[in-house]
Short mmCIF file of C-alpha atoms and ligand atoms in Angstrom, two decimals:
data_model
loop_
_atom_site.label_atom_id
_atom_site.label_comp_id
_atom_site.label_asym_id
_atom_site.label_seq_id
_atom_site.Cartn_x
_atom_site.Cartn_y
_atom_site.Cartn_z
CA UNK T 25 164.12 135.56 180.85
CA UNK T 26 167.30 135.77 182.50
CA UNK T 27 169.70 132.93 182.87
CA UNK T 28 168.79 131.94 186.28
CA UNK T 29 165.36 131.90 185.00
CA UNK T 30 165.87 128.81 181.64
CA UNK T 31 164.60 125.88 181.75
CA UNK T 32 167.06 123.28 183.56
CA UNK T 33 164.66 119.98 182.56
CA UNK T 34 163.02 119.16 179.20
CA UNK T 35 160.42 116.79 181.29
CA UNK T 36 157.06 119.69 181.47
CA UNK T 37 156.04 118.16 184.62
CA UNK T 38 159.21 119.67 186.28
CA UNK T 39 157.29 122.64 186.88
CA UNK T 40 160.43 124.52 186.79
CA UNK T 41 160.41 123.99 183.23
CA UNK T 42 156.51 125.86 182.79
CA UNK T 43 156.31 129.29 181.35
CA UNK T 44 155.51 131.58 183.61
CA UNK T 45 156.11 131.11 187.31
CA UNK T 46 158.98 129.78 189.40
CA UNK T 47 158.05 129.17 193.27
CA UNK T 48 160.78 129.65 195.86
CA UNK T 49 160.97 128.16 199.05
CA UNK T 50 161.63 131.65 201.11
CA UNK T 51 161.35 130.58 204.58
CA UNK T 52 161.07 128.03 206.97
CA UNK T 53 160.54 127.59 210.79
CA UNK T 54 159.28 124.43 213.00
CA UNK T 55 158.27 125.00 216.74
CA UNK T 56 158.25 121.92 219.56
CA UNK T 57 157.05 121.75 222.73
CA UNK T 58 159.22 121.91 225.40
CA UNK T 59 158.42 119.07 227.51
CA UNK T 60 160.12 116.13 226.62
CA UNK T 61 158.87 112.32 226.95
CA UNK T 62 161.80 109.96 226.94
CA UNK T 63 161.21 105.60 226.18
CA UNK T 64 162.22 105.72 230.13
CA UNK T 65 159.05 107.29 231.30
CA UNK T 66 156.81 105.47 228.99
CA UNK T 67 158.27 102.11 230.61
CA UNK T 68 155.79 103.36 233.48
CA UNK T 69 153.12 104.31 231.65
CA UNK T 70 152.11 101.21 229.73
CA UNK T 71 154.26 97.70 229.20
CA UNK T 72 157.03 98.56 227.33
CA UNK T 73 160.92 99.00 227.45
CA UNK T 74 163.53 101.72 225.43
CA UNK T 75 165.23 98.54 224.41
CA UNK T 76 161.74 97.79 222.32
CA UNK T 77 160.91 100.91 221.23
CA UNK T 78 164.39 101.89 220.12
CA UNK T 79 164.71 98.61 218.13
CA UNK T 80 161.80 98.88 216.54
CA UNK T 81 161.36 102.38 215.93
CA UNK T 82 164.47 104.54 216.12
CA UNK T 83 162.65 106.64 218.64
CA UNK T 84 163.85 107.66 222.10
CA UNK T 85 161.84 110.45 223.23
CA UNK T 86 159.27 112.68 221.93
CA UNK T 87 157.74 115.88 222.60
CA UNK T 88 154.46 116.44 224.30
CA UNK T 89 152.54 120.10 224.19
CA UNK T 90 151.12 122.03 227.59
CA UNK T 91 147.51 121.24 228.39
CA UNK T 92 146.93 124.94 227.10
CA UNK T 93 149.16 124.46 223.96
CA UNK T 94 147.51 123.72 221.06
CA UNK T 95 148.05 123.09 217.70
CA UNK T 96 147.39 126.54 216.33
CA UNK T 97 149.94 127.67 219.12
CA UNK T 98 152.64 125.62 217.82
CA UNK T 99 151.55 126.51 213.96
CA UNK T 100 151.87 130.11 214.87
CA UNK T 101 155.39 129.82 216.73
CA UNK T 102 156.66 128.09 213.71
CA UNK T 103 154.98 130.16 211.26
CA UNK T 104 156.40 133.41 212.76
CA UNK T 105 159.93 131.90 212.64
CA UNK T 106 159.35 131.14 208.61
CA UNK T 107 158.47 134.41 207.71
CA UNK T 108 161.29 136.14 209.78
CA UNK T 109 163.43 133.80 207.38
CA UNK T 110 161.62 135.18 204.57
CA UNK T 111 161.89 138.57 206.04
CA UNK T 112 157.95 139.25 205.19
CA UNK T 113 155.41 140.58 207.03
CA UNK T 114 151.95 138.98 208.28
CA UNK T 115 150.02 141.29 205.95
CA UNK T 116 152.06 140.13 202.75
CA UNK T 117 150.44 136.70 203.28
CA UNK T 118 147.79 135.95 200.75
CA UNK T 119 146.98 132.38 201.86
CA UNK T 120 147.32 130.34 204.74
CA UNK T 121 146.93 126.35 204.45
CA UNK T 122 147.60 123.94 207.26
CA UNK T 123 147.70 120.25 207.35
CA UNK T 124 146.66 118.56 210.50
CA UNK T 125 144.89 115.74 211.16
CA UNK T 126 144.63 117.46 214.92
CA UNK T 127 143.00 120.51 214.27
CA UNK T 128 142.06 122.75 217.71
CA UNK T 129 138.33 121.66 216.68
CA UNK T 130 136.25 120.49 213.96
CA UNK T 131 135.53 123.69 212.61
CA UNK T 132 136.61 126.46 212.56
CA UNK T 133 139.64 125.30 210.63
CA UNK T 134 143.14 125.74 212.24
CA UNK T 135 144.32 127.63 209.41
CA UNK T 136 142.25 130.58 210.80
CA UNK T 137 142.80 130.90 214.31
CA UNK T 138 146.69 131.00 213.00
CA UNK T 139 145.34 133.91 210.96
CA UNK T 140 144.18 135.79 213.74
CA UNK T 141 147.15 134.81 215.86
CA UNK T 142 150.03 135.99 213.55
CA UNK T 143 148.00 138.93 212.21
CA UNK T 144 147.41 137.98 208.69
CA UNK T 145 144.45 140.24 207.98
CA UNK T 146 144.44 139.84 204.20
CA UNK T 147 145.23 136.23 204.09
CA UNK T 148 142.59 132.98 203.38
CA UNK T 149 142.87 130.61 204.87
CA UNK T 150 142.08 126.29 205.01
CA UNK T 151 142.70 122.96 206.28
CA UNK T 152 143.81 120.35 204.33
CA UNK T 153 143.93 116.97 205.51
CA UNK T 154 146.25 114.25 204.30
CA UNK T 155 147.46 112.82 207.51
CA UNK T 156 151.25 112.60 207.45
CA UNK T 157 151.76 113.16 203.85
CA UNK T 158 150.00 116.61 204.27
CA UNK T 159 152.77 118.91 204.07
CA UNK T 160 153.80 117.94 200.41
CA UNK T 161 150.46 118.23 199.69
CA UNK T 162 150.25 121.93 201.34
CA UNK T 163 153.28 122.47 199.06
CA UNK T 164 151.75 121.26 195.63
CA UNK T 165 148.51 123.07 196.92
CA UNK T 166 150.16 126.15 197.44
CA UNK T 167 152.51 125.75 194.63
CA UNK T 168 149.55 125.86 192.14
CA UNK T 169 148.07 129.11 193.61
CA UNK T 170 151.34 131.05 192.81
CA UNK T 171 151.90 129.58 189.22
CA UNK T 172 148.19 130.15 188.34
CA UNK T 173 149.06 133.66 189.36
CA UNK T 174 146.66 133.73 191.77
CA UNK T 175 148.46 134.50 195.17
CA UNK T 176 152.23 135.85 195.27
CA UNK T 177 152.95 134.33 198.69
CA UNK T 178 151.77 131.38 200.67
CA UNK T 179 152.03 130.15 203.97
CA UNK T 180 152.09 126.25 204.27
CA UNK T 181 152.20 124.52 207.34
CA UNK T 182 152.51 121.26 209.20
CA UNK T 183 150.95 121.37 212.83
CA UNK T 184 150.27 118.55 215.67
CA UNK T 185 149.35 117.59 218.92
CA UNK T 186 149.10 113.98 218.26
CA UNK T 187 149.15 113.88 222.03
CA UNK T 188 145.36 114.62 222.41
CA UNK T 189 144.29 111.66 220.06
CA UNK T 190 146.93 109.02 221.07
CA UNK T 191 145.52 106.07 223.73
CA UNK T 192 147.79 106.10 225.91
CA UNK T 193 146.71 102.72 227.41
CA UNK T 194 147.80 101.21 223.94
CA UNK T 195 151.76 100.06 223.91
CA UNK T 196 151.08 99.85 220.04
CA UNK T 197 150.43 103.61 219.04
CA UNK T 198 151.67 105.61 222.22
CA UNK T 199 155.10 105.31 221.50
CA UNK T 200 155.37 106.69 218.66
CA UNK T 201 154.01 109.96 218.37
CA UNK T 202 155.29 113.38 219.37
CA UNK T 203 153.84 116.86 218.82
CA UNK T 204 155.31 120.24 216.95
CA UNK T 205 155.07 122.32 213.77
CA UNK T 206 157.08 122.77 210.64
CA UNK T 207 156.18 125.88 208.24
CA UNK T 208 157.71 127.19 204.79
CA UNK T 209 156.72 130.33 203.24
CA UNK T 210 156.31 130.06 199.15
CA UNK T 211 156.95 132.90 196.81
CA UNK T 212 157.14 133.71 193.66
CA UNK T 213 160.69 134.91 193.28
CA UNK T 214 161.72 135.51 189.15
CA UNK T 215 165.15 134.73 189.31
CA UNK T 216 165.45 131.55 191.86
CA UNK T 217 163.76 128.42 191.81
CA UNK T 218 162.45 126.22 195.14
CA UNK T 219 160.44 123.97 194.45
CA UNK T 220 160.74 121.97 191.50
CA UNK T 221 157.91 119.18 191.98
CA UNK T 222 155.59 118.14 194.07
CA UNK T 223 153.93 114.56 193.76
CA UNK T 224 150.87 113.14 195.70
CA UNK T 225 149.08 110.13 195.68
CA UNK T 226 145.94 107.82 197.17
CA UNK T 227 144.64 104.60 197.48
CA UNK T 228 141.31 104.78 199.65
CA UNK T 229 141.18 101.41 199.84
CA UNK T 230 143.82 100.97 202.37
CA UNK T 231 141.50 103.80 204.54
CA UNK T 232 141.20 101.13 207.23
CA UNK T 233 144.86 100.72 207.99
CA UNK T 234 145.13 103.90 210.21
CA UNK T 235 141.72 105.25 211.15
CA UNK T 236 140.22 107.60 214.66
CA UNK T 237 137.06 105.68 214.38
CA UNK T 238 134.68 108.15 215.79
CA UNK T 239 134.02 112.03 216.72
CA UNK T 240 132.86 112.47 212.47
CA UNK T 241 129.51 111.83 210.67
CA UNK T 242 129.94 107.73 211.03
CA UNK T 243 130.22 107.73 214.64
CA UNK T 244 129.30 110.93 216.40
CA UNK T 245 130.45 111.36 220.05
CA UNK T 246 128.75 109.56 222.36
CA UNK T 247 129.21 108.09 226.09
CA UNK T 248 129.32 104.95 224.44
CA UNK T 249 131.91 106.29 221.77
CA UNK T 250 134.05 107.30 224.66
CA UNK T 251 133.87 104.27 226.52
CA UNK T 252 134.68 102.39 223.49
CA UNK T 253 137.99 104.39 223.19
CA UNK T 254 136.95 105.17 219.40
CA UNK T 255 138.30 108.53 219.91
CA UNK T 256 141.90 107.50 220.18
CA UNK T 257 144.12 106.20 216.64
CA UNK T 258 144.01 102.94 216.17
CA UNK T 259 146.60 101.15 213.19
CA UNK T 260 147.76 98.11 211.89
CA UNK T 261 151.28 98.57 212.14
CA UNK T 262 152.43 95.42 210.23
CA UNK T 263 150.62 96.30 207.01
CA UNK T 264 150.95 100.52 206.91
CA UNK T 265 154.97 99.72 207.32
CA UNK T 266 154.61 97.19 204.16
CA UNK T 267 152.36 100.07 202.34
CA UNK T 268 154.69 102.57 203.36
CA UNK T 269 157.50 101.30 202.21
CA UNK T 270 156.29 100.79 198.35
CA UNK T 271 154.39 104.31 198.34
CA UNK T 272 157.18 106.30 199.61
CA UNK T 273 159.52 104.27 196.78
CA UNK T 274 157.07 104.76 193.85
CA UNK T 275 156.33 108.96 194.78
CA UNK T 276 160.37 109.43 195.72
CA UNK T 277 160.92 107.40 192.00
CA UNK T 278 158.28 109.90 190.16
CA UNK T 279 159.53 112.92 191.86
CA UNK T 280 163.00 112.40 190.46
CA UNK T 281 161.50 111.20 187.43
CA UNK T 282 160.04 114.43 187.01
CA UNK T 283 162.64 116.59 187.59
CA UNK T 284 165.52 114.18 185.43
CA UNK T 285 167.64 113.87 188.77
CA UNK T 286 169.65 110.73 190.04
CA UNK T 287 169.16 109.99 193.10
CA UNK T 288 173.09 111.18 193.87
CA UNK T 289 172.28 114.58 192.85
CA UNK T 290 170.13 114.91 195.55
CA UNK T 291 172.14 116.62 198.75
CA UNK T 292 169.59 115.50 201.63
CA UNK T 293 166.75 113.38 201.65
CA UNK T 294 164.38 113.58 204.26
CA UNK T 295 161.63 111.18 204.93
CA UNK T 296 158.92 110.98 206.80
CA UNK T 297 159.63 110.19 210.09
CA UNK T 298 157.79 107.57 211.18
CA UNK T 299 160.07 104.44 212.08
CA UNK T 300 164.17 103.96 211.57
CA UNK T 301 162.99 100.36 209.74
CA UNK T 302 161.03 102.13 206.71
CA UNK T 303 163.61 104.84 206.37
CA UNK T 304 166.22 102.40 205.80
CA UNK T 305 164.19 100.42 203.84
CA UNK T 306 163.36 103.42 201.54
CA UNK T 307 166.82 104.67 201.71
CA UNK T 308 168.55 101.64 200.60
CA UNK T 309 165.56 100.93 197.55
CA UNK T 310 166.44 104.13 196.36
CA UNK T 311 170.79 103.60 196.95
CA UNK T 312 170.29 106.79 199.23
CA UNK T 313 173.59 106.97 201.09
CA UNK T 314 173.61 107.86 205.25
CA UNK T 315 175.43 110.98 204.80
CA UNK T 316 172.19 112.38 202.41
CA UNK T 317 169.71 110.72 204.60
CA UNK T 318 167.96 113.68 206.68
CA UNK T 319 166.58 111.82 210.79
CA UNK T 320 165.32 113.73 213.77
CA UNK T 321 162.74 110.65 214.93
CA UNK T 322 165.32 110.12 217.82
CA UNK T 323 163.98 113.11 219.09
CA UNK T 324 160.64 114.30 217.83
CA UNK T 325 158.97 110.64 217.23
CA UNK T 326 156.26 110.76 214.35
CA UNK T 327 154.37 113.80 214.14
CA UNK T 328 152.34 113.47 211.37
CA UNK T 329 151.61 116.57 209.12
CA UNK T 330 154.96 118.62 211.09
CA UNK T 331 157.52 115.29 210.49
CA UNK T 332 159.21 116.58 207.07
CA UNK T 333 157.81 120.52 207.57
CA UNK T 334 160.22 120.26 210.71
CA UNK T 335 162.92 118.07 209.61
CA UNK T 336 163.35 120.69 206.74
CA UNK T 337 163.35 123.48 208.85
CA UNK T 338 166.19 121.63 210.90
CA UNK T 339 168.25 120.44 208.02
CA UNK T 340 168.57 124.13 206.95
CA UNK T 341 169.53 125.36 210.03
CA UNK T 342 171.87 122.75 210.58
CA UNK T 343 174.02 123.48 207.12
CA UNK T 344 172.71 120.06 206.13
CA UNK T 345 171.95 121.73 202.83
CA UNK T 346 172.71 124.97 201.39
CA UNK T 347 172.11 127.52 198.92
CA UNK T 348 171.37 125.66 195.53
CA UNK T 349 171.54 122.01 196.78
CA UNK T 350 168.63 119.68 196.47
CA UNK T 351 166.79 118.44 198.73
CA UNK T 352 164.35 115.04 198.07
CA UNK T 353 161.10 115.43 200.63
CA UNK T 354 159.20 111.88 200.72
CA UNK T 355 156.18 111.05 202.37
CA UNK T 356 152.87 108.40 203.30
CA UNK T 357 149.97 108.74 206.12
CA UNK T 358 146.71 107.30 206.57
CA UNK T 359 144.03 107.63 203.94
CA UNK T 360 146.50 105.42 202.82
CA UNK T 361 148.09 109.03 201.03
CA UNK T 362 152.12 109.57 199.99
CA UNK T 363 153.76 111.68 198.14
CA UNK T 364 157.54 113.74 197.42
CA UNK T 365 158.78 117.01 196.71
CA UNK T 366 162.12 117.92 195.27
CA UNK T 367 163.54 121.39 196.45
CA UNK T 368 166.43 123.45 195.44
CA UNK T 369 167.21 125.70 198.53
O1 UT7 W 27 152.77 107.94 209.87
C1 UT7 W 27 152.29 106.66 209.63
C2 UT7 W 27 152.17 106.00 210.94
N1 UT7 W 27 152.40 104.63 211.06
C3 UT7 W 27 153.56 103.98 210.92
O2 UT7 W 27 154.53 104.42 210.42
C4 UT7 W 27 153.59 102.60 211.48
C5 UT7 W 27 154.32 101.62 210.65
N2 UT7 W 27 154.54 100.41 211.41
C6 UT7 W 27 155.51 100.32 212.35
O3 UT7 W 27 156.25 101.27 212.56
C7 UT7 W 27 155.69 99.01 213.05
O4 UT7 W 27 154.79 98.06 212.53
C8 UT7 W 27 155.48 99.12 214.60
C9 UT7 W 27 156.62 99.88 215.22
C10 UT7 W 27 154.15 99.81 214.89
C11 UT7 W 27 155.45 97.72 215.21
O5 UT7 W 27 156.63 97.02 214.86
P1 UT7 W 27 156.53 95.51 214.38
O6 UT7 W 27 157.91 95.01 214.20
O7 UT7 W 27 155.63 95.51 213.16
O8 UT7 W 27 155.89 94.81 215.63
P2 UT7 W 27 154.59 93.91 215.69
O9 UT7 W 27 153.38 94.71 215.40
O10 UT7 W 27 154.86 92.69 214.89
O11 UT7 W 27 154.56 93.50 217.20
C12 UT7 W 27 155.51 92.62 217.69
C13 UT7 W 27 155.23 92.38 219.15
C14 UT7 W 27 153.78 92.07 219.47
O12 UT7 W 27 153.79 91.08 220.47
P3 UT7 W 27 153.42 89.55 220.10
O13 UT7 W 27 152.02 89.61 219.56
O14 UT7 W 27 154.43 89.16 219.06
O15 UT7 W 27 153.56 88.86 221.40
C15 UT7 W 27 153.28 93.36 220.08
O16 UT7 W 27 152.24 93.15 221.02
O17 UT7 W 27 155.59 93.55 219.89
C16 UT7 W 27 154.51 93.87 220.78
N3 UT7 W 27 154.50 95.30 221.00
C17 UT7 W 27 155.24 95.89 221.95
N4 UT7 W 27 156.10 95.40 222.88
C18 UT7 W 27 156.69 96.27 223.68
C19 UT7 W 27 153.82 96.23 220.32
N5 UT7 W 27 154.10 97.46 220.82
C20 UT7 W 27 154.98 97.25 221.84
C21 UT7 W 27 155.63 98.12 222.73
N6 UT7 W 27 156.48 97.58 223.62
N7 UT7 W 27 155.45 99.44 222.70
#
């Protein structure tokens, strides 16, 4: 074992610590539309105002994908980008997993119309579905495939168009969301180390909270399901921001736990983005300072599954972080679902 290569934690769920396979974070990418959707327009689209939504949120305009852009189109754009970081080709990728909660259709899954579109012939390829906290769960997913010496390299990626299930007659969800894509490539690379944990977590019973009622088993499509609007998301803001809060704090806690950091050790921290009101309530629970704390929701809104997938992507680019600093990944979504990733770029 070289040097590189020993054991930095004594914790075993540090995975850095197990025998046998470190898992790098290679590459990364993130793709967004190009059309932008600023708090201005939205005043005269439903009854709003920037002064609300900025106050509230943090967010002052989002992007919004062509009518022919979908969210395998955006997965692909920032998938290509990853693995030009990670200077691989399509046919080195042995699996392909994408998180969406806005897949191009029921079935097949996303994950393999991005197959066919970047040329991945040898790659599987699945869905997973975690709402906003499924990128970190992509990550430990993928993670486990490379230390069970299964796969060598994995393509994870976060992918929206939150555009086609937003209301856009309801003030209470439409001005929040955005749509884009975030990817990372992982591999197993003996002498570095990426990703050092990855936590997730559930609590079903809070399912309700943030729900698209119908277009599944419960409530098929109908005329009557359309007229109902059941096909839009529908939340209870109050209580997912007080849920948030706590499950981002508890995974963020365990993650560093894990891994025997201090929060200080920790270069950037980037949370979901969601609202400006639960970062800072995260960040300041945790004594995060602003210079570590990672935000693009001024721009991009909340875009689910692609939030953190593209806010690391941008981080990187921008020299937030380099070589060898750590980065703290923290996440929650409907189901209710959270969880956190450390990284070491
Ligand atoms: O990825 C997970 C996704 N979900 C979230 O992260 C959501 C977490 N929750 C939140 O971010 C916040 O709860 C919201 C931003 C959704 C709402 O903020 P709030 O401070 O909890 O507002 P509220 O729900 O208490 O609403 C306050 C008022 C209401 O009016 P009344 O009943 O007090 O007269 C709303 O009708 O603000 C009204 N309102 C708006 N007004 C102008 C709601 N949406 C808007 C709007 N513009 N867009």
């Amino acid at each position: 074992m070289s040097s590189a290569a020993k054991p930095k934690f004594k914790n075993p769920r540090a995975r850095f610590n197990f025998e046998g396979r470190p898992v790098s974070v290679t590459g990364v990418g993130s793709y967004v539309p190009a059309k932008i959707l600023t708090n201005l327009e939205l005043e005269k689209m439903v009854e709003t105002t920037d002064e609300w939504i900025t106050t509230r949120t943090g967010i002052k305009e989002r992007r919004i994908s062509a009518a022919d852009e979908f969210t395998s189109d955006m997965a692909a754009q920032a998938a290509l980008r990853a693995m030009k970081m990670a200077g691989i080709t399509a046919e080195q990728i042995d699996l392909i997993i994408i998180a969406t909660i806005t897949p191009d259709m029921p079935f097949p899954s996303t994950a393999c119309l991005v197959q066919q579109k970047i040329g991945a012939r040898r790659a599987a390829a699945f869905d997973i579905e975690a709402a906003c906290s499924g990128f970190i769960y992509g990550l430990e997913v993928g993670q486990q495939f490379i230390m069970s010496r299964t796969y060598d390299t994995v393509l994870v990626i976060g992918a929206e168009k939150l555009s086609s299930i937003v209301d856009w007659q309801d003030r209470n969800t439409c001005v929040l969301f955005g749509d884009g894509a975030g990817a990372a490539i992982l591999q197993n690379r003996p002498n570095s180390h990426g990703l050092l944990t990855a936590v997730m977590g559930a609590d079903g019973g809070k399912a309700n909270l943030l729900t698209m009622p119908a277009g599944g088993s419960r409530c098929p499509a109908t005329a009557d399901s359309v007229n109902a609007r059941l096909h839009y998301l529908r939340m209870d803001g109050k209580e997912t921001f007080k849920s948030a809060v706590q499950a981002m704090l508890t995974a963020a806690q365990e993650a560093l736990r894990r891994c025997e950091l201090d929060i200080t050790q920790i270069k950037c921290v980037i949370p979901h983005q969601a609202n400006r009101r639960i970062i800072d309530a995260v960040g300041d629970r945790l004594g995060v300072s602003p210079e570590q704390l990672f935000v693009n929701l001024d721009r991009y809104g909340n875009t689910s599954a692609a939030s953190v997938a593209i806010a690391l992507d941008e981080a990187v680019s921008s020299g937030k972080v380099s070589r060898g600093e750590l980065m703290l990944l923290v996440v929650f979504g409907a189901g209710l679902t959270w969880g956190a990733a450390v990284i070491e770029w």
